mmCIF file of C-alpha atoms in Angstrom:
data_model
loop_
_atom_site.group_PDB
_atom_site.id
_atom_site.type_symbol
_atom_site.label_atom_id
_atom_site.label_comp_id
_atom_site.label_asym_id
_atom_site.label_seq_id
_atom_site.Cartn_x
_atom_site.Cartn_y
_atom_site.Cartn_z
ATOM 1 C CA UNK A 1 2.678 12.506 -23.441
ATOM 2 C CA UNK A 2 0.210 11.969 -20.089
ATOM 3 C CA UNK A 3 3.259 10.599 -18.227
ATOM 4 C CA UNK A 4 1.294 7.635 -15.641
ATOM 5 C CA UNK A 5 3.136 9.721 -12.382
ATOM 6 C CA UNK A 6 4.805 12.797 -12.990
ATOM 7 C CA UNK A 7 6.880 13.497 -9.673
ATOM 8 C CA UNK A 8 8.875 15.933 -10.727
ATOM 9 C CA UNK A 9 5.369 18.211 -11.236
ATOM 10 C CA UNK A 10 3.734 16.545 -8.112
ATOM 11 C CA UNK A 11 6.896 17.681 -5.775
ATOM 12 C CA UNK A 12 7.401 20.973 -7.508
ATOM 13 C CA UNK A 13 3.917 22.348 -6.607
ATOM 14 C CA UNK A 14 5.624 22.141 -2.948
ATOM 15 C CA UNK A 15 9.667 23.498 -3.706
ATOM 16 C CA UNK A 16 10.176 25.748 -1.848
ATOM 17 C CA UNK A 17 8.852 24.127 1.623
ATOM 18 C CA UNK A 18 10.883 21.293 0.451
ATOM 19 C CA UNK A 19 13.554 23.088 0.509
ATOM 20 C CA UNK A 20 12.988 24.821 3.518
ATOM 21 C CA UNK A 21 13.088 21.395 5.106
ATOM 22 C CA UNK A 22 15.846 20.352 3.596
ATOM 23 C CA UNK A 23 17.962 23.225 4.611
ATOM 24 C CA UNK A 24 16.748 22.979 7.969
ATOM 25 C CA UNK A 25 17.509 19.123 8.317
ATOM 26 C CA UNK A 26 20.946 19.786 6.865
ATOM 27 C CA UNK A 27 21.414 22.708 9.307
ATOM 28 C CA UNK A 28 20.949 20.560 12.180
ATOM 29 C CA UNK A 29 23.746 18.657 12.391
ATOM 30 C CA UNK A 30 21.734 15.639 14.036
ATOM 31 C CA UNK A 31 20.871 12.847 10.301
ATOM 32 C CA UNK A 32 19.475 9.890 12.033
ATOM 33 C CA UNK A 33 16.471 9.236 14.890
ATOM 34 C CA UNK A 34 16.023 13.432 15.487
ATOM 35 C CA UNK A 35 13.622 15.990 15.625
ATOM 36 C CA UNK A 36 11.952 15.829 12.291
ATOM 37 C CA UNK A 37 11.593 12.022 12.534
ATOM 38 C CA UNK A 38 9.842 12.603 15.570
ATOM 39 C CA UNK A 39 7.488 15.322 14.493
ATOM 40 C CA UNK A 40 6.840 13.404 11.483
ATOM 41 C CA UNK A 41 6.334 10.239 13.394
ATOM 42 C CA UNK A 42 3.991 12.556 16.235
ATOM 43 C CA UNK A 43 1.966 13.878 12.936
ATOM 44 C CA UNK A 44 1.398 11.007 11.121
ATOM 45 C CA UNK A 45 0.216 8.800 13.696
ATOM 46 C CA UNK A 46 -2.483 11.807 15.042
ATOM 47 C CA UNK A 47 -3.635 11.667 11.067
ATOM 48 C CA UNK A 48 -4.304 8.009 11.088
ATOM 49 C CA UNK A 49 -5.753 8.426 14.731
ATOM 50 C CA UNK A 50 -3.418 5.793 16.370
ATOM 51 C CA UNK A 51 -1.224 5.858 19.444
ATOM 52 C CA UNK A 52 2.553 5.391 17.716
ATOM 53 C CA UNK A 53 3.881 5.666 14.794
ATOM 54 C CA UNK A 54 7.345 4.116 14.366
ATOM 55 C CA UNK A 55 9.612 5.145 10.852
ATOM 56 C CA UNK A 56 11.372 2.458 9.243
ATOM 57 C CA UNK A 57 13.593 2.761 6.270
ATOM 58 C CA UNK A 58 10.823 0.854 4.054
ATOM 59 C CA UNK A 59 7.605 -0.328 3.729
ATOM 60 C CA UNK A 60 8.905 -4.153 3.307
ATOM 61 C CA UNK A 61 10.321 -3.458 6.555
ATOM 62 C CA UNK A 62 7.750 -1.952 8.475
ATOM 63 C CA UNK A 63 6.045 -5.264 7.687
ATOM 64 C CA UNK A 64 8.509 -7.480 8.483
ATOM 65 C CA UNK A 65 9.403 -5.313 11.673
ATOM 66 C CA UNK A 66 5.547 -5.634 13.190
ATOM 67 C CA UNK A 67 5.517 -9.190 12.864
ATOM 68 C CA UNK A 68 9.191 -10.108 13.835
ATOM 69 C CA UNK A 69 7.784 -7.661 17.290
ATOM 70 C CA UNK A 70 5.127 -9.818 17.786
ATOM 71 C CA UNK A 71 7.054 -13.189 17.560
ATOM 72 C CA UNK A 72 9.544 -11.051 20.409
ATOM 73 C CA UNK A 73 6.353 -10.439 22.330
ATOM 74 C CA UNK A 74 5.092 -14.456 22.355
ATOM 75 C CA UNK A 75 2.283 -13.393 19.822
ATOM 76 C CA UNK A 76 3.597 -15.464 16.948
ATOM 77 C CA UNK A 77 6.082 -18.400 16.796
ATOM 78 C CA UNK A 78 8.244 -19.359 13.822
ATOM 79 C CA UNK A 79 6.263 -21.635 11.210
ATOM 80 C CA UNK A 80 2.865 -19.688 12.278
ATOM 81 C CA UNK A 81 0.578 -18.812 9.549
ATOM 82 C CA UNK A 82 -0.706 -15.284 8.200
ATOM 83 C CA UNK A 83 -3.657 -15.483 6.184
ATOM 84 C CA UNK A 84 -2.630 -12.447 3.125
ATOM 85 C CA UNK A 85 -4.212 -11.822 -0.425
ATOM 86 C CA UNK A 86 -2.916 -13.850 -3.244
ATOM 87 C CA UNK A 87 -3.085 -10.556 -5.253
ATOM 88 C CA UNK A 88 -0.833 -8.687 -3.803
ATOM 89 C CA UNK A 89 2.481 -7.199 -4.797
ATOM 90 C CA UNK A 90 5.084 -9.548 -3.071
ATOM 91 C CA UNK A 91 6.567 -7.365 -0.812
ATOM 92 C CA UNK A 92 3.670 -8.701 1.775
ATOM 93 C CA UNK A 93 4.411 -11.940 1.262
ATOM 94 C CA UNK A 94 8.274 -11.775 1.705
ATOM 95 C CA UNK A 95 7.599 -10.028 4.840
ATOM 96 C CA UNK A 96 5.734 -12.733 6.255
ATOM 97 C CA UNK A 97 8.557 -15.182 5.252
ATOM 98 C CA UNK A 98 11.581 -12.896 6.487
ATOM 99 C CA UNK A 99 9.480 -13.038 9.740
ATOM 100 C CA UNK A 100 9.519 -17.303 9.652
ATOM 101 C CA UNK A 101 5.844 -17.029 9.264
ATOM 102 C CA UNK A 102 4.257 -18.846 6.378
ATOM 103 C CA UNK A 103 2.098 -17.067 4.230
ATOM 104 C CA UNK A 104 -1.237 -18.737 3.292
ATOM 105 C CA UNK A 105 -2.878 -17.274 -0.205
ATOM 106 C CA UNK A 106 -6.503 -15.814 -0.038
ATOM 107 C CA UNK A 107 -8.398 -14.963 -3.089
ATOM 108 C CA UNK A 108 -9.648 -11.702 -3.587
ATOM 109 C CA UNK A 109 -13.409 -10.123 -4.177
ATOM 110 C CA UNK A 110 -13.556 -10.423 -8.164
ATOM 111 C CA UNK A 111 -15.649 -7.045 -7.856
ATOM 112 C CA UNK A 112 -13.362 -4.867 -5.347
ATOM 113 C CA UNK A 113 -9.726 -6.628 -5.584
ATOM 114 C CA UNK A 114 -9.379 -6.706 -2.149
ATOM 115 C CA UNK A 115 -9.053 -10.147 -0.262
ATOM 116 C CA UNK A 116 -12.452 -11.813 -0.130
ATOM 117 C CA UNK A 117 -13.525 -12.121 3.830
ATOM 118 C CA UNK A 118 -15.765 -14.772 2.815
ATOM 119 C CA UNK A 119 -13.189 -17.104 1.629
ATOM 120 C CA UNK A 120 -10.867 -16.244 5.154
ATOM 121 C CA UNK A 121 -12.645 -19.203 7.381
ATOM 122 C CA UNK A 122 -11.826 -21.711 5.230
ATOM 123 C CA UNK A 123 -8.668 -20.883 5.430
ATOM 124 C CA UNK A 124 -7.920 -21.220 9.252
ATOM 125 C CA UNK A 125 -6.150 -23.766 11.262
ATOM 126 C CA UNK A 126 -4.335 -24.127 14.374
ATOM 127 C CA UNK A 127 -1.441 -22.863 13.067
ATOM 128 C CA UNK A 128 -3.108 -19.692 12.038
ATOM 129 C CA UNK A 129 -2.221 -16.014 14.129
ATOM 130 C CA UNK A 130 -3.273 -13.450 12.002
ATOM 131 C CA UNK A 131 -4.715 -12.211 9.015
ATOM 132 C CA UNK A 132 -2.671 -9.306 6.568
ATOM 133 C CA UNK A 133 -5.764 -7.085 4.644
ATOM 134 C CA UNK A 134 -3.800 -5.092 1.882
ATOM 135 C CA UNK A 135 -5.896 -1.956 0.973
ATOM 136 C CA UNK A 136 -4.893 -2.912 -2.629
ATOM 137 C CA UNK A 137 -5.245 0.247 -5.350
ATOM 138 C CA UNK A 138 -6.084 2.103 -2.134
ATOM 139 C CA UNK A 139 -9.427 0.843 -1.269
ATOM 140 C CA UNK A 140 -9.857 0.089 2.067
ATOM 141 C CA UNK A 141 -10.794 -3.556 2.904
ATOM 142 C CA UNK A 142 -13.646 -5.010 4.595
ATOM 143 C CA UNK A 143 -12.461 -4.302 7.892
ATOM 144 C CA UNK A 144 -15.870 -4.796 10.044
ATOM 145 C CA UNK A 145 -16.194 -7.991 8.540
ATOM 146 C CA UNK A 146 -12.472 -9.147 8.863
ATOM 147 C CA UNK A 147 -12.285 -7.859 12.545
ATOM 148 C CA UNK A 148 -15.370 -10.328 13.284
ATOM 149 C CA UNK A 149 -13.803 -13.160 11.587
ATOM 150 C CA UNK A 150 -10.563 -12.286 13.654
ATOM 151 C CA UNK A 151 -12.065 -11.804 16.957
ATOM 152 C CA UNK A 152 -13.808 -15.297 16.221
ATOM 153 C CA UNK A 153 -10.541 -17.045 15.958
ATOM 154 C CA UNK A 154 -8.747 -14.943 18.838
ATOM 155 C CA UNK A 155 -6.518 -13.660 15.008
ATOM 156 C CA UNK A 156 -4.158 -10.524 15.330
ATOM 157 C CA UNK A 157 -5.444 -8.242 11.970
ATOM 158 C CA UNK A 158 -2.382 -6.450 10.525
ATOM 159 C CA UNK A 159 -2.721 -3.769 7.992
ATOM 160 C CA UNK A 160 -0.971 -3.332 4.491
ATOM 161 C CA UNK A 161 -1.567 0.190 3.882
ATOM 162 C CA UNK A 162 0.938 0.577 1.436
ATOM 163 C CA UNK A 163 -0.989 1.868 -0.830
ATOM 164 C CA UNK A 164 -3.817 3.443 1.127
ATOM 165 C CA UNK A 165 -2.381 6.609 2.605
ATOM 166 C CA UNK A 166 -5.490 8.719 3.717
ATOM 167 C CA UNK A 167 -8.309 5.998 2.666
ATOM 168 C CA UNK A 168 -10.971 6.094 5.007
ATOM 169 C CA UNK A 169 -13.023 3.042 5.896
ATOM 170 C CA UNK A 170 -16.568 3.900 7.976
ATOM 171 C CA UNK A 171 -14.948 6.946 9.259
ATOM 172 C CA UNK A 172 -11.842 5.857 10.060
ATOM 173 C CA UNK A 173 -8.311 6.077 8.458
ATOM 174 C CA UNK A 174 -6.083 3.420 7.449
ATOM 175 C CA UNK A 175 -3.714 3.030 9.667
ATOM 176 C CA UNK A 176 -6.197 2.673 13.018
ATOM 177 C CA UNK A 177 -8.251 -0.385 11.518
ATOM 178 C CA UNK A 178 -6.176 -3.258 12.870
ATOM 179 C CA UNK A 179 -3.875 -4.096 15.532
ATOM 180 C CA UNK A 180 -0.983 -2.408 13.667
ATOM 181 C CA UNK A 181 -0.047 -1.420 10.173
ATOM 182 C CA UNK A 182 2.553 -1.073 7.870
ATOM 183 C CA UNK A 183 2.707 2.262 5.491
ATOM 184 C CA UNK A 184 5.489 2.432 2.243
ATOM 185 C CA UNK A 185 6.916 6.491 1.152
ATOM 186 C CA UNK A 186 8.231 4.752 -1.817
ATOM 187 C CA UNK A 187 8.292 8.425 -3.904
ATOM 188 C CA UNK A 188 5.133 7.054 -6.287
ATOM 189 C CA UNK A 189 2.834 6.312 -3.603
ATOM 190 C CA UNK A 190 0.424 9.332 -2.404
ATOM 191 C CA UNK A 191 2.273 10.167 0.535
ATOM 192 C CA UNK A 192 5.601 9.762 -1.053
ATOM 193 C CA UNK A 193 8.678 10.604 0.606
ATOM 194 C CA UNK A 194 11.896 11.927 -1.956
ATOM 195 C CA UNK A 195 14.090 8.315 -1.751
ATOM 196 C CA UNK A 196 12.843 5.409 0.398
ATOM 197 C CA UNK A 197 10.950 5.070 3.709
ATOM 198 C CA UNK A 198 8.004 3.161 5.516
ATOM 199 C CA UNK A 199 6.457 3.581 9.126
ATOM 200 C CA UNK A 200 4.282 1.197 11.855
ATOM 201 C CA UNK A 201 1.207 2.529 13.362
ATOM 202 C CA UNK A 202 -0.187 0.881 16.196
ATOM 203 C CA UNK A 203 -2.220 1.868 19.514
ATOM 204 C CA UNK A 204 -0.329 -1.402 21.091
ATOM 205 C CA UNK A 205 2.308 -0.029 22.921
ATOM 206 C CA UNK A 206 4.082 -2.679 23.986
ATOM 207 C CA UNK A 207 4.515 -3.909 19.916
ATOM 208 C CA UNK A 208 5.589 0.001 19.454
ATOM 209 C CA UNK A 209 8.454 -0.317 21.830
ATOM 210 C CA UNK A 210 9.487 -3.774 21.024
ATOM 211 C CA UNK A 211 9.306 -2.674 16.799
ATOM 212 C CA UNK A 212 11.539 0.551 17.748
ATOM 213 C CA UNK A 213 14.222 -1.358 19.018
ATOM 214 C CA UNK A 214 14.305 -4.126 16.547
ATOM 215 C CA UNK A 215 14.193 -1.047 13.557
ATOM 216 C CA UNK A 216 17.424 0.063 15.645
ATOM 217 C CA UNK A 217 19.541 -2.907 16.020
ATOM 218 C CA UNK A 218 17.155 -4.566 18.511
ATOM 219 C CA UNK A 219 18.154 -1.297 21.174
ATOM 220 C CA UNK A 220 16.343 0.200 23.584
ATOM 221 C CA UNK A 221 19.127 1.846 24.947
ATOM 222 C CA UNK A 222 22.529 2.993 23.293
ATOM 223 C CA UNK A 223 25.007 -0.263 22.685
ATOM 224 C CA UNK A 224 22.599 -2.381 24.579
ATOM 225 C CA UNK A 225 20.880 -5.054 22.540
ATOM 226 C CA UNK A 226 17.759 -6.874 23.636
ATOM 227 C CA UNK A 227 16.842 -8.141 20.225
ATOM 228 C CA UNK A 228 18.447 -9.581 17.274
ATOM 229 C CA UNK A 229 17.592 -6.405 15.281
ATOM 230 C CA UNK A 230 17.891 -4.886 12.222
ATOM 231 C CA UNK A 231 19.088 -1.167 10.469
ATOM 232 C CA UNK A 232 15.717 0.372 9.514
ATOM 233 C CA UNK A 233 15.019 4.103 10.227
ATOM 234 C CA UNK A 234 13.574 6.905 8.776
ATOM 235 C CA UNK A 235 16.256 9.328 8.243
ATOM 236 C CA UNK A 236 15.438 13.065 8.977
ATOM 237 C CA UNK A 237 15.416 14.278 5.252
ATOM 238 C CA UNK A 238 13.102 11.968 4.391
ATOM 239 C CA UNK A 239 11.027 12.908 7.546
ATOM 240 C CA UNK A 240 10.942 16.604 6.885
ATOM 241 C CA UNK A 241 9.752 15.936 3.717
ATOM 242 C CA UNK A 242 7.273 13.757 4.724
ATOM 243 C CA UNK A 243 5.824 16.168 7.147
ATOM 244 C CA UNK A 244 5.670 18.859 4.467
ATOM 245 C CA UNK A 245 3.889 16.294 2.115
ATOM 246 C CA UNK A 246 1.522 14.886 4.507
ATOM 247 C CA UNK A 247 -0.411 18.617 5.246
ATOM 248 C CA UNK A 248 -1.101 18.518 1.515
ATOM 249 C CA UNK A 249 -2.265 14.460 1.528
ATOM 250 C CA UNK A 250 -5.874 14.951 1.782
ATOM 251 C CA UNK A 251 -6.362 17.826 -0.962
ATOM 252 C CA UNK A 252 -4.513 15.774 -2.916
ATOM 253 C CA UNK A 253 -6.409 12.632 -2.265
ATOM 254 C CA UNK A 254 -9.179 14.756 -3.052
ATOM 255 C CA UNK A 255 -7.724 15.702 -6.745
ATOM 256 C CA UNK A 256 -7.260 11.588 -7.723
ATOM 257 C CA UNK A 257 -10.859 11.033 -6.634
ATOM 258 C CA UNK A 258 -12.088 13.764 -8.819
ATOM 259 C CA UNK A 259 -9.778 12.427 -12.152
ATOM 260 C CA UNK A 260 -11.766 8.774 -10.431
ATOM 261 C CA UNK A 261 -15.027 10.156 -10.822
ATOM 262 C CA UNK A 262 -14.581 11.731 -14.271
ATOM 263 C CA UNK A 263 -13.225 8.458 -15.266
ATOM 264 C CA UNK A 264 -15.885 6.369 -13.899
ATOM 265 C CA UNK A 265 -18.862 9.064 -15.635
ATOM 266 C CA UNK A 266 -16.555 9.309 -19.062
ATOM 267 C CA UNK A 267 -15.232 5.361 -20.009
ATOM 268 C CA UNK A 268 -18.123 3.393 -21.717
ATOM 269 C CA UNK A 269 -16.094 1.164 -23.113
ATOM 270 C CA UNK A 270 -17.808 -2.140 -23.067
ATOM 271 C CA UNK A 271 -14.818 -3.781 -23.527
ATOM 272 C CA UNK A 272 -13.107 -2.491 -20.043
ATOM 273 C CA UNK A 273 -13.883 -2.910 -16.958
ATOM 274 C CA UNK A 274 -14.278 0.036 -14.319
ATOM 275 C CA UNK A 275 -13.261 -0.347 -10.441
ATOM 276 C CA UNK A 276 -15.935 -0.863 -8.190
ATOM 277 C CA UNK A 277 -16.065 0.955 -5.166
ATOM 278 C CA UNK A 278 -17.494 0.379 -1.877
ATOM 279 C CA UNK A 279 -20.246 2.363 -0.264
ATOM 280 C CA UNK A 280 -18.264 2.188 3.055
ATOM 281 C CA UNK A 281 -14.942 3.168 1.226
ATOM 282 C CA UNK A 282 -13.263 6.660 0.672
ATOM 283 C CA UNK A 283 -10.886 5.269 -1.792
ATOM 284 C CA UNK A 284 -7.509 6.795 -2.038
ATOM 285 C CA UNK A 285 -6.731 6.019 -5.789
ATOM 286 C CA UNK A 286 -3.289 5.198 -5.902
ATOM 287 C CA UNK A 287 -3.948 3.419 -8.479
ATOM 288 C CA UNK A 288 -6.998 3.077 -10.867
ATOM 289 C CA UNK A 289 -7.286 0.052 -12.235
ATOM 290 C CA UNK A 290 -9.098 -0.673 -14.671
ATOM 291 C CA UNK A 291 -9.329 -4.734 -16.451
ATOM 292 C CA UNK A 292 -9.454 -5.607 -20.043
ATOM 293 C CA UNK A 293 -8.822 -9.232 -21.666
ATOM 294 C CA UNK A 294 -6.847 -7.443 -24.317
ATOM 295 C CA UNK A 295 -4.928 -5.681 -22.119
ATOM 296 C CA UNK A 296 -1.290 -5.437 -24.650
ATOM 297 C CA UNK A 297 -3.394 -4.310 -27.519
ATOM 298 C CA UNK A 298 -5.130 -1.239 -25.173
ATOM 299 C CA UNK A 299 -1.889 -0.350 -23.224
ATOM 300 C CA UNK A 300 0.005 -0.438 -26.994
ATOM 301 C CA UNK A 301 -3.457 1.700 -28.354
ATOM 302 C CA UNK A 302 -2.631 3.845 -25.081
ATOM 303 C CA UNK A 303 0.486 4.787 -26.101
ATOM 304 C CA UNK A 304 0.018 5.481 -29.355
ATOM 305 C CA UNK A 305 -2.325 8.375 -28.279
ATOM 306 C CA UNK A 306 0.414 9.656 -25.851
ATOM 307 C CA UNK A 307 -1.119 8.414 -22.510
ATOM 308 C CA UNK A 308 1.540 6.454 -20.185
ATOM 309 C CA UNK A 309 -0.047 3.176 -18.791
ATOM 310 C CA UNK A 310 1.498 0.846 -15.866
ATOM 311 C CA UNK A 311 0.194 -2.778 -15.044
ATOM 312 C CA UNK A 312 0.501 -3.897 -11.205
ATOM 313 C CA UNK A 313 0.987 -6.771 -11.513
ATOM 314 C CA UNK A 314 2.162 -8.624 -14.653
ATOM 315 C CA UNK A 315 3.309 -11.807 -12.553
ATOM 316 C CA UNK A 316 0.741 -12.860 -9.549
ATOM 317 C CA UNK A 317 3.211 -13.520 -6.193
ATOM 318 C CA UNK A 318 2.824 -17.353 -6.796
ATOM 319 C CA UNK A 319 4.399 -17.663 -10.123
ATOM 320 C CA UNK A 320 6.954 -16.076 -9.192
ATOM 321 C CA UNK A 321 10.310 -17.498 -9.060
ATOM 322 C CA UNK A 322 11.335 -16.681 -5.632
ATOM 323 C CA UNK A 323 7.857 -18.491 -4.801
ATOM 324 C CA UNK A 324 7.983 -21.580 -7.067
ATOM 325 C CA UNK A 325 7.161 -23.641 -4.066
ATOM 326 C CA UNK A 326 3.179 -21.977 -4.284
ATOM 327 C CA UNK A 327 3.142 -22.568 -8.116
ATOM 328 C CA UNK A 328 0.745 -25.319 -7.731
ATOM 329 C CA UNK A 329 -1.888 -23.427 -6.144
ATOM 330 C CA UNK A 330 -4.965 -23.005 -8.361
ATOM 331 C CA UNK A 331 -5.608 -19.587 -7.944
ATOM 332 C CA UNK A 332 -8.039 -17.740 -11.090
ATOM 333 C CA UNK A 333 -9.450 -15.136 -9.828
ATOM 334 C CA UNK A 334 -6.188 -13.677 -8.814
ATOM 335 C CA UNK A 335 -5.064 -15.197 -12.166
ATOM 336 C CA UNK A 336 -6.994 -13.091 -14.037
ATOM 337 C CA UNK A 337 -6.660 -9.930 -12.019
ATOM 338 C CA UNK A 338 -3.079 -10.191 -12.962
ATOM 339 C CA UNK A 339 -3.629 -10.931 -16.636
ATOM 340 C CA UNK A 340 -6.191 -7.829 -17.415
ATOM 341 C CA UNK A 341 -5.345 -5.406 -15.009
ATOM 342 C CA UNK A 342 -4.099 -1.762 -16.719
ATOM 343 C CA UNK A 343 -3.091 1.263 -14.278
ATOM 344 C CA UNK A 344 -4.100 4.753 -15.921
ATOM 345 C CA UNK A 345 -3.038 7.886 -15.103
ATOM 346 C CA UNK A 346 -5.101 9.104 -11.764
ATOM 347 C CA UNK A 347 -2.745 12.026 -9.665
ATOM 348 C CA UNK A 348 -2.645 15.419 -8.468
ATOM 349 C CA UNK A 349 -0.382 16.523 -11.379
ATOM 350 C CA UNK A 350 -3.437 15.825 -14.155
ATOM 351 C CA UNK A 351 -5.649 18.593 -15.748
ATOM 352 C CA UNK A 352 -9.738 17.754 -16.147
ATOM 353 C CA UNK A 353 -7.909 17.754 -20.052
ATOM 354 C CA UNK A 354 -5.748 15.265 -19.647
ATOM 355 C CA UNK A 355 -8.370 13.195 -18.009
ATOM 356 C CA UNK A 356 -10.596 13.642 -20.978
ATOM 357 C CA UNK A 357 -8.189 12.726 -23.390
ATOM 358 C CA UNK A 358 -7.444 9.283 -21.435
ATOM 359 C CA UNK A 359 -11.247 8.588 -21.982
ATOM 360 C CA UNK A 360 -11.281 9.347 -25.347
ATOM 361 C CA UNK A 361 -8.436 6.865 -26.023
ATOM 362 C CA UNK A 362 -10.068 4.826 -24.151
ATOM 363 C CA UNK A 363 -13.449 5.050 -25.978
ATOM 364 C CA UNK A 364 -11.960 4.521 -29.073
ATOM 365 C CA UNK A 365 -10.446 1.260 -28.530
ATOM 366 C CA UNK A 366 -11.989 -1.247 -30.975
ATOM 367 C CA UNK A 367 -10.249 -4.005 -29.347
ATOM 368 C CA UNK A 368 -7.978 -6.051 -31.762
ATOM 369 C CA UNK A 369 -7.287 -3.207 -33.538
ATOM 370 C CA UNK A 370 -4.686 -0.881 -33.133
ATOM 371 C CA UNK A 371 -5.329 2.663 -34.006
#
């Protein structure tokens, strides 16, 4: 079996720094907001090329952190409106409503899955303070043409790099594009930490000091509270693992572009549909996603030949449950995003073989027909 994301072989190729790390964060008596978290915080932030970098316990809360900062810092008020992707995965929308924001649904580019700046204007009113570009799949968004429409409207542009750790737009890394952004270590992603964690980068330092407290309580200094805060830190485990990780993030990058490009040159499938990817893009792959109307029947073919498949998303955010009160927006072209798209396999673990045998699975789909 091609397992989708094998982490056990993705984390072993690195053991025993890992558990150098370990030791040494165990050794040091000192579990919360020390030395690793700030060499990891001091590392990360030079390899996105901003001025801060903040650890959080998540990436829902690195979110929700940067925009409860800016409603501290008289950027935002309660009832405000974000202008965010209607393809996302939800976490970026319940961020925006744990913030008292209200999240207003853009659809995405049909071609790159990413929100659609052409459809952003439209979207604007009074009300509106900033716009939320997720680097879906990581592919970087449009940024140049997003940062117009923001500077236009006097719009703060807020990252959701969740996905997108080490995509490079123009030149630049995720992470520096906007006036802050919001990264997840959830173990799967590329930069994966071993258990949960998230960080802010930003080159605004008054939103880095004002996020730092609120991730600790809402303190600046010890048992004094100038915020109604929250718990959200990036323990020192997870940070020296992180920094471990993170010097191996762009070879591995490098490795999911490759299994990419053999995809892309190998599937001729007319009956699935291949990412497109943008000339000012270095995507970042963390997931390849590919679209099929019969998606069941290929992931069920898929398995059948021994090839692990994942679908992100099966629900789209405004059919959700938790959302019913956006379930009657007419929204088909994330619609159908959500009903065709199929994740393969596409990380540093995979042989050139096991790539080869995905295409040939793929290949042989007759569509209808299970083999």
């Amino acid at each position: 079996m091609i397992k989708y994301c094998d982490l056990k072989k993705i984390n072993s190729a690195y053991g025993a720094e890992l558990q150098e790390a370990m030791l040494r964060a165990i050794g040091s008596g000192w579990y919360i907001l020390g030395s690793e978290t700030r060499f990891f915080e001091e590392q990360f932030a030079e390899y996105c090329g901003s001025r801060h970098c903040i650890g959080t316990g998540n990436g829902l809360d690195a979110l929700t952190i940067i925009l409860l900062a800016y409603r501290e810092n008289g950027a935002v008020k309660e009832g405000d409106e974000v202008i965010v992707p209607a393809n996302t995965y939800i976490a970026t929308i319940l961020a925006i409503m744990h913030a008292g924001l209200k999240p207003v649904l853009c659809e995405p580019s049909p071609k790159r899955y990413c929100i659609d700046p052409n459809r952003i204007e439209a979207l604007i009113t009074e009300r509106t303070k900033a716009i939320m570009p997720v680097h879906l799949y990581g592919q970087a968004c449009d940024m140049a043409q997003i940062s117009t429409i923001a500077r236009k409207h006097s719009l703060l542009v807020i990252e959701d790099a969740a996905q997108a750790h080490g995509a490079i737009y123009n030149g630049k890394r995720t992470g520096n594009l906007g006036d802050a952004a919001a990264f997840s270590f959830y173990p799967g992603k590329n930069l994966g930490a071993l258990g949960d964690g998230g960080a802010i980068t930003t080159n605004d330092t008054q939103l880095a000091d004002t996020a730092r407290a609120i991730a600790n309580y809402g303190s600046q200094k010890k048992y004094v509270n100038k915020y109604i805060g929250l718990n959200s830190r990036l323990d020192e485990i997870q940070a020296a693992a992180l920094a471990v990780k993170l010097k191996h993030l762009d070879r591995e990058n490098a490795r999911r572009r490759e299994i990419a490009r053999l995809y892309i040159e190998g599937i001729s499938n007319p009956l699935i549909k291949l990412p497109q990817i943008a000339d000012y893009s270095s995507h970042a792959f963390h997931i390849f996603a590919i679209m099929s109307a019969e998606r069941e029947m290929l992931q069920e073919h898929l398995r059948a030949s021994g090839i692990e498949t994942l679908i992100h998303y099966p629900i789209p955010p405004h059919k959700q449950e938790a959302l019913k009160s956006f379930a009657h927006l007419s929204l088909p072209i994330t619609e159908q995003i959500h009903r065709e798209e199929l994740s393969l396999p596409c990380n540093p673990s995979m042989s050139n073989a096991d790539a080869k045998q995905v295409i040939a699975a793929i290949n042989s789909f007759k569509g209808g027909i299970i083999n």
